[in-house]
mmCIF file of C-alpha atoms in Angstrom:
data_model
loop_
_atom_site.group_PDB
_atom_site.id
_atom_site.type_symbol
_atom_site.label_atom_id
_atom_site.label_comp_id
_atom_site.label_asym_id
_atom_site.label_seq_id
_atom_site.Cartn_x
_atom_site.Cartn_y
_atom_site.Cartn_z
ATOM 1 C CA MET A 1 -31.706 0.172 -18.209
ATOM 2 C CA ILE A 2 -28.220 0.827 -19.330
ATOM 3 C CA LYS A 3 -25.570 -0.460 -20.009
ATOM 4 C CA ALA A 4 -21.555 1.201 -20.020
ATOM 5 C CA ARG A 5 -18.792 -0.151 -20.441
ATOM 6 C CA VAL A 6 -15.301 1.573 -18.630
ATOM 7 C CA THR A 7 -11.843 1.283 -19.295
ATOM 8 C CA VAL A 8 -8.930 2.293 -16.848
ATOM 9 C CA THR A 9 -5.901 2.042 -18.817
ATOM 10 C CA LEU A 10 -2.376 3.328 -17.278
ATOM 11 C CA LYS A 11 -1.438 6.512 -17.550
ATOM 12 C CA ASN A 12 1.462 7.564 -19.439
ATOM 13 C CA GLY A 13 4.800 7.400 -17.999
ATOM 14 C CA VAL A 14 3.865 4.667 -15.366
ATOM 15 C CA LEU A 15 5.514 1.556 -16.558
ATOM 16 C CA ASP A 16 4.256 -1.398 -17.739
ATOM 17 C CA PRO A 17 6.391 -3.830 -16.594
ATOM 18 C CA GLN A 18 2.743 -6.850 -17.752
ATOM 19 C CA GLY A 19 2.627 -4.628 -21.209
ATOM 20 C CA LYS A 20 6.071 -4.868 -21.241
ATOM 21 C CA ALA A 21 6.185 -9.349 -20.818
ATOM 22 C CA ILE A 22 3.227 -9.343 -22.874
ATOM 23 C CA GLU A 23 5.194 -7.571 -26.094
ATOM 24 C CA GLY A 24 7.854 -10.003 -25.352
ATOM 25 C CA ALA A 25 5.764 -12.670 -25.592
ATOM 26 C CA LEU A 26 4.679 -11.453 -28.967
ATOM 27 C CA GLY A 27 7.646 -11.008 -30.543
ATOM 28 C CA SER A 28 8.886 -14.992 -29.345
ATOM 29 C CA LEU A 29 5.934 -15.860 -31.253
ATOM 30 C CA GLY A 30 6.620 -13.735 -34.349
ATOM 31 C CA PHE A 31 4.425 -10.822 -34.356
ATOM 32 C CA GLU A 32 7.032 -8.235 -35.432
ATOM 33 C CA GLY A 33 6.029 -4.975 -35.569
ATOM 34 C CA VAL A 34 4.573 -4.325 -31.816
ATOM 35 C CA ASP A 35 6.518 -1.101 -30.842
ATOM 36 C CA GLN A 36 4.122 -1.042 -27.167
ATOM 37 C CA VAL A 37 1.647 -3.241 -25.195
ATOM 38 C CA ARG A 38 -0.376 -1.275 -21.940
ATOM 39 C CA GLN A 39 -2.573 -3.498 -20.249
ATOM 40 C CA GLY A 40 -5.245 -2.444 -18.875
ATOM 41 C CA LYS A 41 -8.524 -3.509 -17.837
ATOM 42 C CA VAL A 42 -12.343 -3.321 -18.505
ATOM 43 C CA PHE A 43 -15.604 -2.792 -16.809
ATOM 44 C CA ASP A 44 -18.859 -3.870 -18.083
ATOM 45 C CA LEU A 45 -21.652 -2.580 -15.700
ATOM 46 C CA GLU A 46 -25.280 -2.968 -16.195
ATOM 47 C CA LEU A 47 -27.084 0.399 -14.399
ATOM 48 C CA GLU A 48 -30.875 0.385 -13.259
ATOM 49 C CA SER A 49 -30.725 4.489 -14.535
ATOM 50 C CA ALA A 50 -32.863 5.077 -17.005
ATOM 51 C CA ASP A 51 -31.443 8.825 -17.859
ATOM 52 C CA PRO A 52 -27.640 8.601 -19.459
ATOM 53 C CA LYS A 53 -26.319 11.784 -18.436
ATOM 54 C CA ASN A 54 -27.260 10.457 -14.984
ATOM 55 C CA ALA A 55 -26.040 7.139 -15.325
ATOM 56 C CA GLU A 56 -22.123 9.113 -17.032
ATOM 57 C CA LYS A 57 -22.228 11.099 -13.352
ATOM 58 C CA GLN A 58 -22.185 8.254 -11.274
ATOM 59 C CA ILE A 59 -19.863 6.186 -12.752
ATOM 60 C CA ALA A 60 -17.688 8.953 -13.417
ATOM 61 C CA ASP A 61 -17.883 8.683 -9.710
ATOM 62 C CA MET A 62 -17.587 4.842 -8.743
ATOM 63 C CA CYS A 63 -14.494 6.098 -11.012
ATOM 64 C CA GLU A 64 -13.331 8.520 -9.535
ATOM 65 C CA LYS A 65 -13.496 6.455 -6.275
ATOM 66 C CA LEU A 66 -12.579 2.352 -6.950
ATOM 67 C CA LEU A 67 -13.051 1.507 -10.398
ATOM 68 C CA ALA A 68 -8.997 3.645 -11.020
ATOM 69 C CA ASN A 69 -6.980 4.109 -9.054
ATOM 70 C CA THR A 70 -5.885 7.824 -10.385
ATOM 71 C CA VAL A 71 -2.717 7.992 -9.019
ATOM 72 C CA ILE A 72 -1.478 6.378 -11.461
ATOM 73 C CA GLU A 73 -4.518 5.279 -13.929
ATOM 74 C CA ASP A 74 -6.946 7.065 -16.616
ATOM 75 C CA TYR A 75 -10.850 6.070 -16.983
ATOM 76 C CA ALA A 76 -12.753 6.206 -19.908
ATOM 77 C CA VAL A 77 -16.489 5.926 -19.983
ATOM 78 C CA GLU A 78 -18.849 4.804 -22.842
ATOM 79 C CA LEU A 79 -22.600 3.885 -22.252
ATOM 80 C CA LEU A 80 -23.036 0.837 -24.787
ATOM 81 C CA MET B 1 1.128 2.787 25.461
ATOM 82 C CA LYS B 2 -2.142 0.669 23.391
ATOM 83 C CA SER B 3 -1.913 -0.681 20.373
ATOM 84 C CA ALA B 4 -4.500 -1.889 18.119
ATOM 85 C CA VAL B 5 -4.208 -4.856 15.039
ATOM 86 C CA LEU B 6 -6.950 -4.061 11.992
ATOM 87 C CA LEU B 7 -8.400 -7.745 10.918
ATOM 88 C CA LEU B 8 -10.059 -8.240 7.334
ATOM 89 C CA PRO B 9 -10.572 -11.192 4.736
ATOM 90 C CA GLY B 10 -7.360 -12.130 3.526
ATOM 91 C CA LEU B 11 -5.032 -10.412 5.380
ATOM 92 C CA ASN B 12 -1.993 -13.093 6.755
ATOM 93 C CA ARG B 13 0.406 -11.205 8.906
ATOM 94 C CA ASP B 14 -2.429 -10.598 11.356
ATOM 95 C CA ARG B 15 -1.001 -13.163 13.967
ATOM 96 C CA ASP B 16 2.527 -12.203 13.345
ATOM 97 C CA MET B 17 1.821 -8.836 13.740
ATOM 98 C CA ILE B 18 0.233 -10.121 17.594
ATOM 99 C CA ALA B 19 2.974 -11.504 18.297
ATOM 100 C CA ALA B 20 5.252 -8.910 17.635
ATOM 101 C CA LEU B 21 3.535 -6.242 19.871
ATOM 102 C CA THR B 22 2.024 -8.600 22.794
ATOM 103 C CA ARG B 23 5.961 -9.554 22.855
ATOM 104 C CA ILE B 24 7.578 -5.846 22.924
ATOM 105 C CA SER B 25 4.941 -4.322 25.046
ATOM 106 C CA GLY B 26 4.140 -6.995 27.427
ATOM 107 C CA GLU B 27 0.404 -6.674 26.063
ATOM 108 C CA PRO B 28 -2.208 -8.399 23.721
ATOM 109 C CA PRO B 29 -3.314 -5.800 20.922
ATOM 110 C CA VAL B 30 -7.052 -4.791 20.482
ATOM 111 C CA THR B 31 -8.424 -6.574 16.840
ATOM 112 C CA VAL B 32 -10.930 -4.726 14.863
ATOM 113 C CA TRP B 33 -12.931 -5.989 12.364
ATOM 114 C CA GLN B 34 -13.023 -4.590 9.544
ATOM 115 C CA THR B 35 -17.030 -3.846 10.154
ATOM 116 C CA GLU B 36 -16.232 -1.910 13.371
ATOM 117 C CA THR B 37 -16.762 1.689 12.990
ATOM 118 C CA GLU B 38 -15.353 2.899 15.885
ATOM 119 C CA ILE B 39 -11.393 1.617 17.535
ATOM 120 C CA PRO B 40 -10.283 1.662 20.754
ATOM 121 C CA ASP B 41 -8.698 4.034 22.409
ATOM 122 C CA VAL B 42 -5.450 3.019 21.712
ATOM 123 C CA ASP B 43 -1.596 4.543 20.778
ATOM 124 C CA LEU B 44 -0.956 2.882 18.092
ATOM 125 C CA ILE B 45 -2.388 0.866 14.928
ATOM 126 C CA VAL B 46 -1.418 -2.002 13.145
ATOM 127 C CA ILE B 47 -2.151 -2.626 8.922
ATOM 128 C CA PRO B 48 -0.788 -5.764 8.468
ATOM 129 C CA GLY B 49 0.297 -7.713 5.601
ATOM 130 C CA GLY B 50 -1.808 -10.242 3.375
ATOM 131 C CA PHE B 51 -3.790 -10.441 0.015
ATOM 132 C CA SER B 52 -7.410 -8.604 1.680
ATOM 133 C CA TYR B 53 -10.017 -9.414 -0.832
ATOM 134 C CA GLY B 54 -7.294 -11.787 -2.679
ATOM 135 C CA ASP B 55 -5.815 -8.844 -4.253
ATOM 136 C CA TYR B 56 -8.776 -8.681 -6.508
ATOM 137 C CA LEU B 57 -9.043 -5.145 -8.530
ATOM 138 C CA ARG B 58 -6.052 -3.638 -7.255
ATOM 139 C CA CYS B 59 -4.204 -4.632 -3.825
ATOM 140 C CA GLY B 60 -5.823 -2.517 -0.857
ATOM 141 C CA ALA B 61 -8.518 -1.313 -2.626
ATOM 142 C CA ILE B 62 -11.629 -3.200 -1.064
ATOM 143 C CA ALA B 63 -9.991 -2.850 1.726
ATOM 144 C CA ALA B 64 -9.572 0.674 1.895
ATOM 145 C CA ARG B 65 -13.099 1.682 0.839
ATOM 146 C CA MET B 66 -14.441 -0.359 4.059
ATOM 147 C CA PRO B 67 -16.207 0.363 7.166
ATOM 148 C CA VAL B 68 -12.984 0.261 9.397
ATOM 149 C CA MET B 69 -10.978 2.404 7.373
ATOM 150 C CA GLU B 70 -12.966 5.810 8.080
ATOM 151 C CA ALA B 71 -12.128 5.396 11.243
ATOM 152 C CA VAL B 72 -8.541 4.916 11.236
ATOM 153 C CA ARG B 73 -8.589 8.291 8.739
ATOM 154 C CA LYS B 74 -10.423 10.093 11.593
ATOM 155 C CA LYS B 75 -7.532 8.467 14.234
ATOM 156 C CA ALA B 76 -4.736 9.516 11.461
ATOM 157 C CA GLN B 77 -6.569 13.071 11.391
ATOM 158 C CA ALA B 78 -6.169 13.180 15.270
ATOM 159 C CA GLY B 79 -2.919 12.413 15.587
ATOM 160 C CA THR B 80 -2.647 8.762 16.505
ATOM 161 C CA ARG B 81 0.027 6.984 15.514
ATOM 162 C CA ILE B 82 -0.596 3.851 11.907
ATOM 163 C CA LEU B 83 1.054 1.512 10.736
ATOM 164 C CA GLY B 84 1.062 -0.237 7.729
ATOM 165 C CA VAL B 85 3.647 -3.380 6.690
ATOM 166 C CA CYS B 86 3.235 -4.537 3.317
ATOM 167 C CA ASN B 87 -0.485 -4.850 2.455
ATOM 168 C CA GLY B 88 -1.847 -2.533 4.685
ATOM 169 C CA PHE B 89 0.697 -0.037 3.309
ATOM 170 C CA GLN B 90 -1.400 -0.687 -0.245
ATOM 171 C CA ILE B 91 -4.370 0.096 1.602
ATOM 172 C CA LEU B 92 -3.012 2.912 2.795
ATOM 173 C CA VAL B 93 -2.105 4.663 -0.215
ATOM 174 C CA GLU B 94 -5.424 3.501 -1.590
ATOM 175 C CA ALA B 95 -7.002 4.945 1.321
ATOM 176 C CA GLY B 96 -5.325 8.169 -0.104
ATOM 177 C CA LEU B 97 -3.589 8.090 3.425
ATOM 178 C CA LEU B 98 -0.608 8.045 2.298
ATOM 179 C CA PRO B 99 1.088 9.302 -1.326
ATOM 180 C CA GLY B 100 1.381 7.388 -4.505
ATOM 181 C CA ALA B 101 0.295 3.511 -5.323
ATOM 182 C CA LEU B 102 1.873 0.329 -4.965
ATOM 183 C CA MET B 103 2.699 -1.523 -8.558
ATOM 184 C CA ARG B 104 3.182 -4.786 -10.083
ATOM 185 C CA ASN B 105 7.538 -5.708 -8.979
ATOM 186 C CA ALA B 106 9.377 -4.549 -12.253
ATOM 187 C CA SER B 107 10.389 -8.509 -12.256
ATOM 188 C CA LEU B 108 7.007 -9.672 -12.483
ATOM 189 C CA LYS B 109 7.811 -11.728 -9.727
ATOM 190 C CA PHE B 110 6.977 -12.953 -6.082
ATOM 191 C CA VAL B 111 10.113 -11.422 -4.404
ATOM 192 C CA CYS B 112 10.103 -13.397 -0.591
ATOM 193 C CA ARG B 113 14.243 -12.666 0.926
ATOM 194 C CA GLU B 114 15.375 -10.258 2.588
ATOM 195 C CA VAL B 115 16.868 -7.032 1.919
ATOM 196 C CA LEU B 116 19.023 -4.331 4.216
ATOM 197 C CA LEU B 117 17.150 -0.469 4.213
ATOM 198 C CA GLU B 118 18.544 2.636 4.811
ATOM 199 C CA VAL B 119 17.083 4.320 7.635
ATOM 200 C CA VAL B 120 16.711 7.530 5.761
ATOM 201 C CA ASN B 121 14.806 9.608 8.074
ATOM 202 C CA ALA B 122 14.855 9.000 11.604
ATOM 203 C CA ASP B 123 13.410 11.978 13.304
ATOM 204 C CA THR B 124 9.523 10.241 13.221
ATOM 205 C CA VAL B 125 7.786 8.217 15.959
ATOM 206 C CA PHE B 126 8.589 4.950 14.001
ATOM 207 C CA THR B 127 12.442 5.266 13.799
ATOM 208 C CA GLY B 128 13.632 7.386 16.597
ATOM 209 C CA ARG B 129 15.464 4.410 18.452
ATOM 210 C CA TYR B 130 17.169 4.263 14.593
ATOM 211 C CA GLY B 131 20.031 6.336 13.221
ATOM 212 C CA LYS B 132 19.614 8.560 9.875
ATOM 213 C CA GLY B 133 21.812 6.367 7.645
ATOM 214 C CA ASP B 134 21.443 3.211 9.285
ATOM 215 C CA ILE B 135 21.901 0.527 7.565
ATOM 216 C CA ILE B 136 18.882 -2.861 9.212
ATOM 217 C CA ARG B 137 18.023 -5.931 8.070
ATOM 218 C CA CYS B 138 14.274 -6.671 7.488
ATOM 219 C CA PRO B 139 12.467 -9.393 5.384
ATOM 220 C CA VAL B 140 10.584 -9.030 2.427
ATOM 221 C CA ALA B 141 7.155 -10.906 0.512
ATOM 222 C CA HIS B 142 5.026 -9.064 -1.617
ATOM 223 C CA HIS B 143 4.516 -9.435 -5.565
ATOM 224 C CA ASP B 144 2.920 -5.326 -5.597
ATOM 225 C CA GLY B 145 6.270 -3.454 -3.769
ATOM 226 C CA ASN B 146 6.991 -1.373 -6.887
ATOM 227 C CA TYR B 147 6.548 2.014 -5.281
ATOM 228 C CA PHE B 148 5.643 4.735 -8.054
ATOM 229 C CA ALA B 149 4.500 8.513 -7.085
ATOM 230 C CA ALA B 150 3.944 10.946 -9.423
ATOM 231 C CA PRO B 151 7.406 13.346 -10.351
ATOM 232 C CA ASP B 152 5.761 16.676 -8.570
ATOM 233 C CA ASP B 153 4.791 14.289 -5.758
ATOM 234 C CA LEU B 154 7.782 12.320 -5.613
ATOM 235 C CA LYS B 155 10.094 15.914 -5.489
ATOM 236 C CA ARG B 156 7.512 16.959 -2.710
ATOM 237 C CA LEU B 157 8.107 13.257 -0.680
ATOM 238 C CA GLU B 158 11.888 13.985 -0.958
ATOM 239 C CA ASP B 159 11.479 17.487 -0.342
ATOM 240 C CA ARG B 160 10.060 17.086 2.924
ATOM 241 C CA ASP B 161 11.900 13.506 4.586
ATOM 242 C CA GLN B 162 8.613 11.251 4.299
ATOM 243 C CA VAL B 163 10.860 8.821 2.456
ATOM 244 C CA VAL B 164 11.469 7.655 5.770
ATOM 245 C CA PHE B 165 13.180 3.941 4.474
ATOM 246 C CA ARG B 166 14.844 2.983 0.965
ATOM 247 C CA TYR B 167 16.260 -0.038 -0.555
ATOM 248 C CA ALA B 168 19.970 -0.044 0.264
ATOM 249 C CA LYS B 169 22.287 0.213 -2.473
ATOM 250 C CA GLY B 170 21.714 -3.274 -5.031
ATOM 251 C CA THR B 171 18.541 -4.185 -2.932
ATOM 252 C CA ASN B 172 15.368 -3.003 -4.225
ATOM 253 C CA PRO B 173 13.959 -6.081 -4.618
ATOM 254 C CA ASN B 174 10.365 -4.461 -6.670
ATOM 255 C CA GLY B 175 11.401 -1.242 -9.085
ATOM 256 C CA SER B 176 10.313 0.754 -6.385
ATOM 257 C CA ILE B 177 10.935 4.069 -7.823
ATOM 258 C CA ASN B 178 14.393 5.967 -5.381
ATOM 259 C CA ASP B 179 14.334 2.522 -3.806
ATOM 260 C CA ILE B 180 11.504 3.583 -1.720
ATOM 261 C CA ALA B 181 10.669 1.194 0.990
ATOM 262 C CA GLY B 182 8.529 3.137 3.606
ATOM 263 C CA VAL B 183 6.920 6.701 3.505
ATOM 264 C CA VAL B 184 5.396 8.989 6.173
ATOM 265 C CA ASN B 185 2.964 11.387 5.740
ATOM 266 C CA GLU B 186 2.871 15.452 6.165
ATOM 267 C CA ALA B 187 2.131 14.821 9.867
ATOM 268 C CA GLY B 188 4.406 12.065 10.561
ATOM 269 C CA ASN B 189 1.885 9.511 12.496
ATOM 270 C CA VAL B 190 1.329 7.687 8.662
ATOM 271 C CA LEU B 191 3.743 4.709 7.488
ATOM 272 C CA GLY B 192 4.050 2.941 5.368
ATOM 273 C CA MET B 193 6.459 -0.066 4.296
ATOM 274 C CA MET B 194 6.555 -2.903 1.986
ATOM 275 C CA PRO B 195 8.996 -5.052 4.722
ATOM 276 C CA HIS B 196 8.516 -6.449 7.329
ATOM 277 C CA PRO B 197 9.676 -5.683 10.749
ATOM 278 C CA GLU B 198 7.478 -7.268 13.045
ATOM 279 C CA ASN B 199 9.349 -10.283 11.217
ATOM 280 C CA LEU B 200 12.547 -9.915 12.159
ATOM 281 C CA ILE B 201 12.317 -8.410 16.596
ATOM 282 C CA GLU B 202 13.464 -12.236 18.629
ATOM 283 C CA ALA B 203 16.919 -14.116 18.427
ATOM 284 C CA ALA B 204 14.414 -16.796 16.589
ATOM 285 C CA HIS B 205 14.419 -14.950 13.497
ATOM 286 C CA GLY B 206 17.895 -14.330 13.027
ATOM 287 C CA GLY B 207 18.260 -10.890 14.371
ATOM 288 C CA THR B 208 15.918 -7.978 16.429
ATOM 289 C CA ASP B 209 16.521 -5.418 14.190
ATOM 290 C CA GLY B 210 12.805 -4.579 13.297
ATOM 291 C CA GLU B 211 12.332 -4.729 17.128
ATOM 292 C CA ALA B 212 13.126 -1.198 17.493
ATOM 293 C CA LEU B 213 10.897 0.724 15.287
ATOM 294 C CA PHE B 214 7.795 -1.110 17.183
ATOM 295 C CA ALA B 215 9.419 0.535 20.869
ATOM 296 C CA ALA B 216 9.375 3.824 19.432
ATOM 297 C CA ALA B 217 6.172 4.255 18.092
ATOM 298 C CA LEU B 218 5.172 2.062 20.796
ATOM 299 C CA GLU B 219 7.462 4.325 23.553
ATOM 300 C CA ILE B 220 8.656 1.453 25.835
ATOM 301 C CA ALA B 221 11.730 1.829 27.748
ATOM 302 C CA ALA B 222 14.865 1.136 26.308
#
């Protein structure tokens, strides 16, 4: 079995109102010096495959087809 | 002309859409469940609003990958008119049938109110009964209507007159780029829009500005 973590983040240049709101909330809690917060998503996957190369390819395909919207998001795959 | 309405779990504006199409065309639309792989021969396919699959992952993301959407894609390629309203618009962009993406409203709040729309392109099969520059009333009700397209895509959309509706000055409810409220595909037969024209088609709604869109799309004699 292969475990993997997919991280999906907004592309540079795409506004992130939720990140902005979190940034504001951190400021109101007294955390100083937070220049920027960007919110993203994390997916933890468990695959039957035993072949890491194959798994990476399969996960990239999943990202392109469903897990990320590549119009606005980037993704990164990490095998754990 | 005949119409069809797609049904997916979590949509909640399907009944309004069916009522509007029935009233305007005099004939109820056929309904097509998400697992269908064939759509009957109709002239207009409508994807109504709501919260398909609870907006999980991203609005419209799961619905866009259901079997019925492959059938919609084939119909779109064959030239059938497709209209997506609200969640239907989100589903069409997630399916890649329209460019861009719909993100969380800039205010982070759900907006439910009436806005004014400018008809930017009156030369489509959906907007031919309006005049270019007309300002029409239309209700909106959404949390994720903030339209975004990358600079190159946005330029292409604007250059090719694919922006069909804009929120009129001062009424942009969601932070949408260039005040975009509705876009059409390059071929002109697929329209997606966040506002709900089906909710402004009879006097009891307080106005009938939405009627002309359906009358045009269904070629109802004026």
